[in-house]
Amino acid sequence: MQPQLGRTILLLSLLSTAGCRDSGHGSLPEAEAASPTRVVVRQVDHILIESSEAEHLFSLLADTLQLPVAWPMSEFGGFASGGVAVGNVNVEVLRSSAPNSGAASSRITGFALEPEPLMESLAELRERGIPYGRPAPFRFRGPDGSTTTLWTTVGLPSISNDAAEIFFCVYEHDVGASRGRWLAQLRARNGGPLSVRSVREVVYGAVDASGTRHQWQALLSPVEASSTGVWSVGGGPAIRVAQASENGILGVVISVDSLHRARQFLVERGLLGTESPGEITLGGRALRGVSIRLVQEKGA
């Protein structure tokens, strides 16, 4: 599969952690070999949701749910993108490029991983025999004609497929500082009306769950999966590989301070989806096709 990456444009003045994509395959010839026990993934960087009602979905997340805006919904030469911060990770909303059938639809198309220093991570992947795409820098041309590299993406074909696009994304600015500012904003709002704390996990569905877990373990080693196929990756969401009838991202799980408070708000706004013991889901037209489950923060 050749992922269609590189679509999202980050405004240089915002220096935000925006979505980014990559294409092609290859290897980096001049990276020094790394230790076989080196960690290559720091955390999940951002999660991609493609929607036929992107503007409405972005407004739902940023205005109704009061999640901090990482970068605003904007037009960028034929497509639109915007991002919100959900505690420990960003969610990017992309306008769907599919023909509009009249029915609202959204889906989680994949997620980006923040690597350790990129050259060292790619050297480690080469040592492990894990294929990766050709590093693809995104260059921004300023008003004065100067060109600046904002980020570099690298596709990860061994854990990607037609329904789930997974890739490295590394920026030229301090991503940690940006995350810290957005997290402070979320805490100042008490997590918004849903009392959001963070994204607990991203659930990756696979027809061949055993084989897929093996591929993820090869990438995430020396971090070990739990007995249920969950990797805790740095300060970001955990990654869970689950058995599924088809490949794709099954959804995300968000921890909240008060499940009762979140439920009450969703009921009042007509946004409550399904309920089961210990969790509820978000509903509504803009989220049709996307599973976002809310669970009580551990110890709260």
PDB file of C-alpha atoms in Angstrom:
ATOM      1  CA  MET A   1       0.000   0.000   0.000  1.00  0.00           C
ATOM      2  CA  GLN A   2       1.175   3.484  -0.807  1.00  0.00           C
ATOM      3  CA  PRO A   3      -0.313   5.784   1.898  1.00  0.00           C
ATOM      4  CA  GLN A   4      -1.545   9.115   0.648  1.00  0.00           C
ATOM      5  CA  LEU A   5       0.349  11.320   3.043  1.00  0.00           C
ATOM      6  CA  GLY A   6       1.476  14.927   3.102  1.00  0.00           C
ATOM      7  CA  ARG A   7      -1.972  16.546   2.722  1.00  0.00           C
ATOM      8  CA  THR A   8      -2.202  18.571   5.909  1.00  0.00           C
ATOM      9  CA  ILE A   9      -0.630  22.057   5.941  1.00  0.00           C
ATOM     10  CA  LEU A  10       0.608  23.471   9.231  1.00  0.00           C
ATOM     11  CA  LEU A  11       0.514  27.279   9.523  1.00  0.00           C
ATOM     12  CA  LEU A  12       4.058  28.367  10.299  1.00  0.00           C
ATOM     13  CA  SER A  13       2.897  31.151  12.600  1.00  0.00           C
ATOM     14  CA  LEU A  14       0.955  28.695  14.804  1.00  0.00           C
ATOM     15  CA  LEU A  15       3.750  26.128  15.169  1.00  0.00           C
ATOM     16  CA  SER A  16       1.024  23.641  15.994  1.00  0.00           C
ATOM     17  CA  THR A  17       1.253  19.863  16.030  1.00  0.00           C
ATOM     18  CA  ALA A  18      -0.759  19.337  12.840  1.00  0.00           C
ATOM     19  CA  GLY A  19      -1.529  16.182  10.865  1.00  0.00           C
ATOM     20  CA  CYS A  20       0.950  14.986   8.287  1.00  0.00           C
ATOM     21  CA  ARG A  21       1.220  12.217   5.752  1.00  0.00           C
ATOM     22  CA  ASP A  22       3.813  10.356   3.707  1.00  0.00           C
ATOM     23  CA  SER A  23       4.204   8.329   0.510  1.00  0.00           C
ATOM     24  CA  GLY A  24       6.723   6.013  -1.094  1.00  0.00           C
ATOM     25  CA  HIS A  25       9.056   3.363   0.214  1.00  0.00           C
ATOM     26  CA  GLY A  26      12.799   3.274   0.695  1.00  0.00           C
ATOM     27  CA  SER A  27      15.503   3.406   3.296  1.00  0.00           C
ATOM     28  CA  LEU A  28      17.804   5.996   4.759  1.00  0.00           C
ATOM     29  CA  PRO A  29      21.343   5.088   3.703  1.00  0.00           C
ATOM     30  CA  GLU A  30      23.344   7.113   6.183  1.00  0.00           C
ATOM     31  CA  ALA A  31      21.902   6.445   9.629  1.00  0.00           C
ATOM     32  CA  GLU A  32      24.155   4.857  12.224  1.00  0.00           C
ATOM     33  CA  ALA A  33      23.068   1.431  13.536  1.00  0.00           C
ATOM     34  CA  ALA A  34      21.394   1.554  16.943  1.00  0.00           C
ATOM     35  CA  SER A  35      21.191  -0.732  19.942  1.00  0.00           C
ATOM     36  CA  PRO A  36      18.709  -3.603  19.443  1.00  0.00           C
ATOM     37  CA  THR A  37      16.973  -2.598  22.707  1.00  0.00           C
ATOM     38  CA  ARG A  38      16.442   1.020  21.706  1.00  0.00           C
ATOM     39  CA  VAL A  39      12.921   2.430  22.077  1.00  0.00           C
ATOM     40  CA  VAL A  40      11.856   3.771  18.666  1.00  0.00           C
ATOM     41  CA  VAL A  41       8.354   5.146  19.496  1.00  0.00           C
ATOM     42  CA  ARG A  42       7.833   7.853  22.113  1.00  0.00           C
ATOM     43  CA  GLN A  43       4.038   7.989  21.890  1.00  0.00           C
ATOM     44  CA  VAL A  44       1.016   8.327  19.636  1.00  0.00           C
ATOM     45  CA  ASP A  45       1.210  11.868  18.270  1.00  0.00           C
ATOM     46  CA  HIS A  46      -2.181  12.439  16.657  1.00  0.00           C
ATOM     47  CA  ILE A  47      -5.265  10.539  15.526  1.00  0.00           C
ATOM     48  CA  LEU A  48      -6.880  11.165  12.136  1.00  0.00           C
ATOM     49  CA  ILE A  49     -10.655  11.381  11.630  1.00  0.00           C
ATOM     50  CA  GLU A  50     -11.940  11.909   8.106  1.00  0.00           C
ATOM     51  CA  SER A  51     -15.488  13.263   7.925  1.00  0.00           C
ATOM     52  CA  SER A  52     -18.037  14.322   5.343  1.00  0.00           C
ATOM     53  CA  GLU A  53     -19.104  16.959   7.897  1.00  0.00           C
ATOM     54  CA  ALA A  54     -15.651  18.021   9.024  1.00  0.00           C
ATOM     55  CA  GLU A  55     -16.586  21.573   9.960  1.00  0.00           C
ATOM     56  CA  HIS A  56     -19.520  20.403  12.065  1.00  0.00           C
ATOM     57  CA  LEU A  57     -17.417  17.709  13.743  1.00  0.00           C
ATOM     58  CA  PHE A  58     -14.628  20.181  14.478  1.00  0.00           C
ATOM     59  CA  SER A  59     -17.135  22.614  15.990  1.00  0.00           C
ATOM     60  CA  LEU A  60     -18.588  19.809  18.101  1.00  0.00           C
ATOM     61  CA  LEU A  61     -15.143  18.963  19.509  1.00  0.00           C
ATOM     62  CA  ALA A  62     -13.814  22.516  19.885  1.00  0.00           C
ATOM     63  CA  ASP A  63     -16.946  24.506  20.774  1.00  0.00           C
ATOM     64  CA  THR A  64     -19.508  22.130  22.265  1.00  0.00           C
ATOM     65  CA  LEU A  65     -17.030  19.848  24.068  1.00  0.00           C
ATOM     66  CA  GLN A  66     -14.574  22.745  24.669  1.00  0.00           C
ATOM     67  CA  LEU A  67     -11.416  20.851  23.776  1.00  0.00           C
ATOM     68  CA  PRO A  68      -8.406  23.159  23.175  1.00  0.00           C
ATOM     69  CA  VAL A  69      -7.816  24.078  19.539  1.00  0.00           C
ATOM     70  CA  ALA A  70      -4.399  22.874  18.406  1.00  0.00           C
ATOM     71  CA  TRP A  71      -4.892  24.479  14.977  1.00  0.00           C
ATOM     72  CA  PRO A  72      -8.079  25.985  13.499  1.00  0.00           C
ATOM     73  CA  MET A  73     -10.239  24.449  10.798  1.00  0.00           C
ATOM     74  CA  SER A  74      -8.969  26.041   7.609  1.00  0.00           C
ATOM     75  CA  GLU A  75      -9.023  25.619   3.839  1.00  0.00           C
ATOM     76  CA  PHE A  76      -5.745  24.521   2.317  1.00  0.00           C
ATOM     77  CA  GLY A  77      -5.984  24.337  -1.452  1.00  0.00           C
ATOM     78  CA  GLY A  78      -8.889  21.948  -1.889  1.00  0.00           C
ATOM     79  CA  PHE A  79      -9.118  20.347   1.547  1.00  0.00           C
ATOM     80  CA  ALA A  80      -9.752  21.417   5.101  1.00  0.00           C
ATOM     81  CA  SER A  81      -8.103  20.359   8.351  1.00  0.00           C
ATOM     82  CA  GLY A  82      -8.337  21.296  12.000  1.00  0.00           C
ATOM     83  CA  GLY A  83      -7.082  19.812  15.250  1.00  0.00           C
ATOM     84  CA  VAL A  84      -8.065  19.639  18.906  1.00  0.00           C
ATOM     85  CA  ALA A  85      -6.022  18.530  21.905  1.00  0.00           C
ATOM     86  CA  VAL A  86      -7.463  15.716  24.032  1.00  0.00           C
ATOM     87  CA  GLY A  87      -5.119  15.775  27.006  1.00  0.00           C
ATOM     88  CA  ASN A  88      -2.233  13.608  25.858  1.00  0.00           C
ATOM     89  CA  VAL A  89      -2.781  13.500  22.086  1.00  0.00           C
ATOM     90  CA  ASN A  90      -4.245  15.562  19.263  1.00  0.00           C
ATOM     91  CA  VAL A  91      -7.216  14.620  17.101  1.00  0.00           C
ATOM     92  CA  GLU A  92      -7.125  15.900  13.524  1.00  0.00           C
ATOM     93  CA  VAL A  93     -10.359  16.341  11.596  1.00  0.00           C
ATOM     94  CA  LEU A  94     -10.032  16.117   7.810  1.00  0.00           C
ATOM     95  CA  ARG A  95     -12.717  16.901   5.284  1.00  0.00           C
ATOM     96  CA  SER A  96     -13.542  13.706   3.434  1.00  0.00           C
ATOM     97  CA  SER A  97     -12.393  13.542  -0.177  1.00  0.00           C
ATOM     98  CA  ALA A  98     -15.051  10.921  -0.982  1.00  0.00           C
ATOM     99  CA  PRO A  99     -18.102  11.993  -3.042  1.00  0.00           C
ATOM    100  CA  ASN A 100     -20.877  13.318  -0.819  1.00  0.00           C
ATOM    101  CA  SER A 101     -23.711  10.778  -0.822  1.00  0.00           C
ATOM    102  CA  GLY A 102     -25.917  13.002   1.334  1.00  0.00           C
ATOM    103  CA  ALA A 103     -25.464  10.805   4.403  1.00  0.00           C
ATOM    104  CA  ALA A 104     -23.107  12.008   7.123  1.00  0.00           C
ATOM    105  CA  SER A 105     -20.157   9.710   7.729  1.00  0.00           C
ATOM    106  CA  SER A 106     -16.871   9.815   9.607  1.00  0.00           C
ATOM    107  CA  ARG A 107     -14.126   7.300  10.229  1.00  0.00           C
ATOM    108  CA  ILE A 108     -10.807   7.083  12.012  1.00  0.00           C
ATOM    109  CA  THR A 109      -8.318   6.551   9.205  1.00  0.00           C
ATOM    110  CA  GLY A 110      -5.142   6.049  11.248  1.00  0.00           C
ATOM    111  CA  PHE A 111      -2.695   7.705  13.584  1.00  0.00           C
ATOM    112  CA  ALA A 112       0.809   9.136  13.674  1.00  0.00           C
ATOM    113  CA  LEU A 113       3.598   7.990  15.978  1.00  0.00           C
ATOM    114  CA  GLU A 114       6.246  10.274  17.402  1.00  0.00           C
ATOM    115  CA  PRO A 115       9.623   8.535  17.032  1.00  0.00           C
ATOM    116  CA  GLU A 116      12.702   8.900  19.132  1.00  0.00           C
ATOM    117  CA  PRO A 117      15.342  10.895  17.174  1.00  0.00           C
ATOM    118  CA  LEU A 118      14.313   9.914  13.664  1.00  0.00           C
ATOM    119  CA  MET A 119      17.695   8.847  12.296  1.00  0.00           C
ATOM    120  CA  GLU A 120      18.291   6.593  15.287  1.00  0.00           C
ATOM    121  CA  SER A 121      14.798   5.119  15.087  1.00  0.00           C
ATOM    122  CA  LEU A 122      15.157   4.323  11.385  1.00  0.00           C
ATOM    123  CA  ALA A 123      18.536   2.722  12.011  1.00  0.00           C
ATOM    124  CA  GLU A 124      16.909   0.543  14.657  1.00  0.00           C
ATOM    125  CA  LEU A 125      14.100  -0.435  12.290  1.00  0.00           C
ATOM    126  CA  ARG A 126      16.705  -1.455   9.737  1.00  0.00           C
ATOM    127  CA  GLU A 127      18.451  -3.576  12.378  1.00  0.00           C
ATOM    128  CA  ARG A 128      15.140  -5.308  13.124  1.00  0.00           C
ATOM    129  CA  GLY A 129      14.295  -5.836   9.466  1.00  0.00           C
ATOM    130  CA  ILE A 130      11.179  -3.656   9.675  1.00  0.00           C
ATOM    131  CA  PRO A 131      10.349  -1.872   6.387  1.00  0.00           C
ATOM    132  CA  TYR A 132       9.667   1.853   6.336  1.00  0.00           C
ATOM    133  CA  GLY A 133       8.832   4.512   3.785  1.00  0.00           C
ATOM    134  CA  ARG A 134      11.133   7.098   2.309  1.00  0.00           C
ATOM    135  CA  PRO A 135      11.480  10.063   4.710  1.00  0.00           C
ATOM    136  CA  ALA A 136       9.366  12.849   3.232  1.00  0.00           C
ATOM    137  CA  PRO A 137       9.974  16.364   4.585  1.00  0.00           C
ATOM    138  CA  PHE A 138       7.167  18.892   4.256  1.00  0.00           C
ATOM    139  CA  ARG A 139       8.481  22.320   3.270  1.00  0.00           C
ATOM    140  CA  PHE A 140       6.562  25.546   3.824  1.00  0.00           C
ATOM    141  CA  ARG A 141       7.178  28.575   1.597  1.00  0.00           C
ATOM    142  CA  GLY A 142       6.825  31.852   3.482  1.00  0.00           C
ATOM    143  CA  PRO A 143       5.602  35.215   2.149  1.00  0.00           C
ATOM    144  CA  ASP A 144       9.211  36.281   1.555  1.00  0.00           C
ATOM    145  CA  GLY A 145       9.857  33.224  -0.623  1.00  0.00           C
ATOM    146  CA  SER A 146      11.995  31.427   1.959  1.00  0.00           C
ATOM    147  CA  THR A 147      11.406  27.702   2.507  1.00  0.00           C
ATOM    148  CA  THR A 148      11.304  26.026   5.914  1.00  0.00           C
ATOM    149  CA  THR A 149      10.951  22.329   6.716  1.00  0.00           C
ATOM    150  CA  LEU A 150       8.129  21.915   9.238  1.00  0.00           C
ATOM    151  CA  TRP A 151       7.950  18.146   9.625  1.00  0.00           C
ATOM    152  CA  THR A 152       9.085  14.828   8.177  1.00  0.00           C
ATOM    153  CA  THR A 153       6.906  11.737   7.766  1.00  0.00           C
ATOM    154  CA  VAL A 154       7.851   8.087   7.302  1.00  0.00           C
ATOM    155  CA  GLY A 155       5.314   5.412   6.345  1.00  0.00           C
ATOM    156  CA  LEU A 156       5.197   2.135   8.279  1.00  0.00           C
ATOM    157  CA  PRO A 157       3.790  -0.446   5.843  1.00  0.00           C
ATOM    158  CA  SER A 158       4.126  -3.474   8.134  1.00  0.00           C
ATOM    159  CA  ILE A 159       1.429  -2.092  10.471  1.00  0.00           C
ATOM    160  CA  SER A 160      -0.620  -0.185   7.881  1.00  0.00           C
ATOM    161  CA  ASN A 161      -3.297  -1.406   5.504  1.00  0.00           C
ATOM    162  CA  ASP A 162      -5.996  -0.007   3.242  1.00  0.00           C
ATOM    163  CA  ALA A 163      -8.129   0.939   6.243  1.00  0.00           C
ATOM    164  CA  ALA A 164      -5.479   2.051   8.762  1.00  0.00           C
ATOM    165  CA  GLU A 165      -2.604   4.391   7.969  1.00  0.00           C
ATOM    166  CA  ILE A 166       0.194   4.385  10.563  1.00  0.00           C
ATOM    167  CA  PHE A 167       3.336   6.496  10.159  1.00  0.00           C
ATOM    168  CA  PHE A 168       6.113   8.366  11.946  1.00  0.00           C
ATOM    169  CA  CYS A 169       5.792  12.132  12.172  1.00  0.00           C
ATOM    170  CA  VAL A 170       8.595  14.309  13.540  1.00  0.00           C
ATOM    171  CA  TYR A 171       8.506  18.099  13.787  1.00  0.00           C
ATOM    172  CA  GLU A 172      11.056  20.876  13.685  1.00  0.00           C
ATOM    173  CA  HIS A 173       9.597  22.592  16.775  1.00  0.00           C
ATOM    174  CA  ASP A 174       9.159  21.572  20.416  1.00  0.00           C
ATOM    175  CA  VAL A 175       6.160  19.242  20.354  1.00  0.00           C
ATOM    176  CA  GLY A 176       6.373  18.576  24.101  1.00  0.00           C
ATOM    177  CA  ALA A 177       6.021  22.274  24.910  1.00  0.00           C
ATOM    178  CA  SER A 178       2.924  22.534  22.676  1.00  0.00           C
ATOM    179  CA  ARG A 179       1.331  19.512  24.335  1.00  0.00           C
ATOM    180  CA  GLY A 180       2.033  21.044  27.731  1.00  0.00           C
ATOM    181  CA  ARG A 181       0.258  24.295  26.818  1.00  0.00           C
ATOM    182  CA  TRP A 182      -2.803  22.498  25.457  1.00  0.00           C
ATOM    183  CA  LEU A 183      -2.948  20.210  28.482  1.00  0.00           C
ATOM    184  CA  ALA A 184      -2.834  23.259  30.778  1.00  0.00           C
ATOM    185  CA  GLN A 185      -5.755  24.766  28.831  1.00  0.00           C
ATOM    186  CA  LEU A 186      -7.784  21.573  29.198  1.00  0.00           C
ATOM    187  CA  ARG A 187      -7.086  21.381  32.941  1.00  0.00           C
ATOM    188  CA  ALA A 188      -8.041  25.064  33.356  1.00  0.00           C
ATOM    189  CA  ARG A 189     -11.419  24.172  31.810  1.00  0.00           C
ATOM    190  CA  ASN A 190     -11.778  21.168  34.129  1.00  0.00           C
ATOM    191  CA  GLY A 191     -11.796  18.943  31.076  1.00  0.00           C
ATOM    192  CA  GLY A 192     -14.732  20.766  29.510  1.00  0.00           C
ATOM    193  CA  PRO A 193     -18.312  19.574  29.989  1.00  0.00           C
ATOM    194  CA  LEU A 194     -17.246  15.931  29.647  1.00  0.00           C
ATOM    195  CA  SER A 195     -14.491  16.319  32.309  1.00  0.00           C
ATOM    196  CA  VAL A 196     -11.937  14.889  29.846  1.00  0.00           C
ATOM    197  CA  ARG A 197      -8.588  13.751  31.227  1.00  0.00           C
ATOM    198  CA  SER A 198      -6.854  11.990  28.325  1.00  0.00           C
ATOM    199  CA  VAL A 199      -7.179   9.361  25.620  1.00  0.00           C
ATOM    200  CA  ARG A 200      -6.654   6.036  27.382  1.00  0.00           C
ATOM    201  CA  GLU A 201      -6.184   3.903  24.274  1.00  0.00           C
ATOM    202  CA  VAL A 202      -6.556   3.585  20.525  1.00  0.00           C
ATOM    203  CA  VAL A 203      -8.114   0.284  19.439  1.00  0.00           C
ATOM    204  CA  TYR A 204      -6.651  -1.214  16.256  1.00  0.00           C
ATOM    205  CA  GLY A 205      -8.863  -3.951  14.802  1.00  0.00           C
ATOM    206  CA  ALA A 206      -7.312  -6.759  12.797  1.00  0.00           C
ATOM    207  CA  VAL A 207      -8.615  -9.871  11.045  1.00  0.00           C
ATOM    208  CA  ASP A 208      -5.301 -11.568  11.821  1.00  0.00           C
ATOM    209  CA  ALA A 209      -4.942 -10.260  15.376  1.00  0.00           C
ATOM    210  CA  SER A 210      -2.111 -12.643  16.268  1.00  0.00           C
ATOM    211  CA  GLY A 211      -0.003 -11.688  13.262  1.00  0.00           C
ATOM    212  CA  THR A 212      -0.763  -7.987  13.723  1.00  0.00           C
ATOM    213  CA  ARG A 213       0.272  -8.123  17.380  1.00  0.00           C
ATOM    214  CA  HIS A 214       3.536  -9.702  16.290  1.00  0.00           C
ATOM    215  CA  GLN A 215       4.165  -6.810  13.866  1.00  0.00           C
ATOM    216  CA  TRP A 216       3.370  -4.219  16.545  1.00  0.00           C
ATOM    217  CA  GLN A 217       5.587  -5.974  19.075  1.00  0.00           C
ATOM    218  CA  ALA A 218       8.464  -5.920  16.592  1.00  0.00           C
ATOM    219  CA  LEU A 219       8.030  -2.153  16.259  1.00  0.00           C
ATOM    220  CA  LEU A 220       7.386  -1.257  19.904  1.00  0.00           C
ATOM    221  CA  SER A 221       9.987  -3.533  21.531  1.00  0.00           C
ATOM    222  CA  PRO A 222      11.421  -3.367  24.186  1.00  0.00           C
ATOM    223  CA  VAL A 223       7.969  -2.247  25.443  1.00  0.00           C
ATOM    224  CA  GLU A 224       5.996  -5.451  26.024  1.00  0.00           C
ATOM    225  CA  ALA A 225       2.291  -5.944  25.384  1.00  0.00           C
ATOM    226  CA  SER A 226      -0.041  -6.957  28.179  1.00  0.00           C
ATOM    227  CA  SER A 227      -1.748 -10.338  28.051  1.00  0.00           C
ATOM    228  CA  THR A 228      -4.680  -8.673  26.282  1.00  0.00           C
ATOM    229  CA  GLY A 229      -2.572  -7.107  23.526  1.00  0.00           C
ATOM    230  CA  VAL A 230      -2.155  -3.588  24.923  1.00  0.00           C
ATOM    231  CA  TRP A 231       1.055  -1.545  24.756  1.00  0.00           C
ATOM    232  CA  SER A 232       1.487   1.459  27.073  1.00  0.00           C
ATOM    233  CA  VAL A 233       3.504   3.856  24.912  1.00  0.00           C
ATOM    234  CA  GLY A 234       5.099   6.814  26.679  1.00  0.00           C
ATOM    235  CA  GLY A 235       2.781   9.575  27.832  1.00  0.00           C
ATOM    236  CA  GLY A 236       0.299   9.072  25.004  1.00  0.00           C
ATOM    237  CA  PRO A 237      -2.599   6.677  24.540  1.00  0.00           C
ATOM    238  CA  ALA A 238      -2.021   2.954  24.826  1.00  0.00           C
ATOM    239  CA  ILE A 239      -2.341   0.911  21.630  1.00  0.00           C
ATOM    240  CA  ARG A 240      -4.652  -2.106  21.728  1.00  0.00           C
ATOM    241  CA  VAL A 241      -4.819  -4.702  18.937  1.00  0.00           C
ATOM    242  CA  ALA A 242      -8.189  -6.472  18.971  1.00  0.00           C
ATOM    243  CA  GLN A 243      -9.713  -9.268  16.929  1.00  0.00           C
ATOM    244  CA  ALA A 244     -12.087  -7.846  14.321  1.00  0.00           C
ATOM    245  CA  SER A 245     -14.091  -8.953  11.289  1.00  0.00           C
ATOM    246  CA  GLU A 246     -12.213  -6.420   9.149  1.00  0.00           C
ATOM    247  CA  ASN A 247      -9.086  -4.321   9.436  1.00  0.00           C
ATOM    248  CA  GLY A 248      -9.314  -0.736  10.664  1.00  0.00           C
ATOM    249  CA  ILE A 249      -9.270   1.520  13.700  1.00  0.00           C
ATOM    250  CA  LEU A 250     -12.184   0.416  15.883  1.00  0.00           C
ATOM    251  CA  GLY A 251     -12.223   3.537  18.051  1.00  0.00           C
ATOM    252  CA  VAL A 252     -10.691   5.451  20.922  1.00  0.00           C
ATOM    253  CA  VAL A 253     -11.275   5.272  24.675  1.00  0.00           C
ATOM    254  CA  ILE A 254     -11.252   8.554  26.617  1.00  0.00           C
ATOM    255  CA  SER A 255     -10.865   8.788  30.397  1.00  0.00           C
ATOM    256  CA  VAL A 256     -13.067  11.332  32.176  1.00  0.00           C
ATOM    257  CA  ASP A 257     -13.150  12.553  35.767  1.00  0.00           C
ATOM    258  CA  SER A 258     -16.892  12.006  36.094  1.00  0.00           C
ATOM    259  CA  LEU A 259     -18.781   9.574  33.882  1.00  0.00           C
ATOM    260  CA  HIS A 260     -22.024  10.751  35.509  1.00  0.00           C
ATOM    261  CA  ARG A 261     -21.293  14.382  34.619  1.00  0.00           C
ATOM    262  CA  ALA A 262     -20.370  13.435  31.047  1.00  0.00           C
ATOM    263  CA  ARG A 263     -23.548  11.365  30.627  1.00  0.00           C
ATOM    264  CA  GLN A 264     -25.746  14.170  31.923  1.00  0.00           C
ATOM    265  CA  PHE A 265     -24.249  16.656  29.470  1.00  0.00           C
ATOM    266  CA  LEU A 266     -24.577  14.285  26.501  1.00  0.00           C
ATOM    267  CA  VAL A 267     -28.205  13.536  27.356  1.00  0.00           C
ATOM    268  CA  GLU A 268     -29.010  17.255  27.544  1.00  0.00           C
ATOM    269  CA  ARG A 269     -27.393  17.870  24.151  1.00  0.00           C
ATOM    270  CA  GLY A 270     -28.833  14.770  22.439  1.00  0.00           C
ATOM    271  CA  LEU A 271     -25.312  13.375  21.976  1.00  0.00           C
ATOM    272  CA  LEU A 272     -25.492  10.217  24.062  1.00  0.00           C
ATOM    273  CA  GLY A 273     -24.817   7.100  22.045  1.00  0.00           C
ATOM    274  CA  THR A 274     -24.851   3.687  23.685  1.00  0.00           C
ATOM    275  CA  GLU A 275     -24.492   2.718  27.340  1.00  0.00           C
ATOM    276  CA  SER A 276     -22.961  -0.340  28.964  1.00  0.00           C
ATOM    277  CA  PRO A 277     -21.594  -1.023  32.450  1.00  0.00           C
ATOM    278  CA  GLY A 278     -18.778   1.449  33.140  1.00  0.00           C
ATOM    279  CA  GLU A 279     -18.842   3.267  29.812  1.00  0.00           C
ATOM    280  CA  ILE A 280     -20.873   5.400  27.429  1.00  0.00           C
ATOM    281  CA  THR A 281     -20.308   6.438  23.839  1.00  0.00           C
ATOM    282  CA  LEU A 282     -20.689   9.729  22.003  1.00  0.00           C
ATOM    283  CA  GLY A 283     -23.473   9.893  19.433  1.00  0.00           C
ATOM    284  CA  GLY A 284     -24.737  12.453  16.960  1.00  0.00           C
ATOM    285  CA  ARG A 285     -24.759  12.856  13.196  1.00  0.00           C
ATOM    286  CA  ALA A 286     -21.185  14.133  12.849  1.00  0.00           C
ATOM    287  CA  LEU A 287     -19.772  11.125  14.709  1.00  0.00           C
ATOM    288  CA  ARG A 288     -21.644   8.498  12.721  1.00  0.00           C
ATOM    289  CA  GLY A 289     -19.036   5.845  11.911  1.00  0.00           C
ATOM    290  CA  VAL A 290     -16.645   6.798  14.739  1.00  0.00           C
ATOM    291  CA  SER A 291     -16.549   5.033  18.106  1.00  0.00           C
ATOM    292  CA  ILE A 292     -15.547   7.286  21.010  1.00  0.00           C
ATOM    293  CA  ARG A 293     -16.037   5.546  24.353  1.00  0.00           C
ATOM    294  CA  LEU A 294     -15.905   7.399  27.676  1.00  0.00           C
ATOM    295  CA  VAL A 295     -14.778   5.599  30.816  1.00  0.00           C
ATOM    296  CA  GLN A 296     -14.150   6.694  34.387  1.00  0.00           C
ATOM    297  CA  GLU A 297     -10.593   7.837  35.114  1.00  0.00           C
ATOM    298  CA  LYS A 298      -8.849   5.221  37.221  1.00  0.00           C
ATOM    299  CA  GLY A 299      -8.780   6.300  40.860  1.00  0.00           C
ATOM    300  CA  ALA A 300     -11.132   9.249  40.275  1.00  0.00           C
TER     301      ALA A 300
END
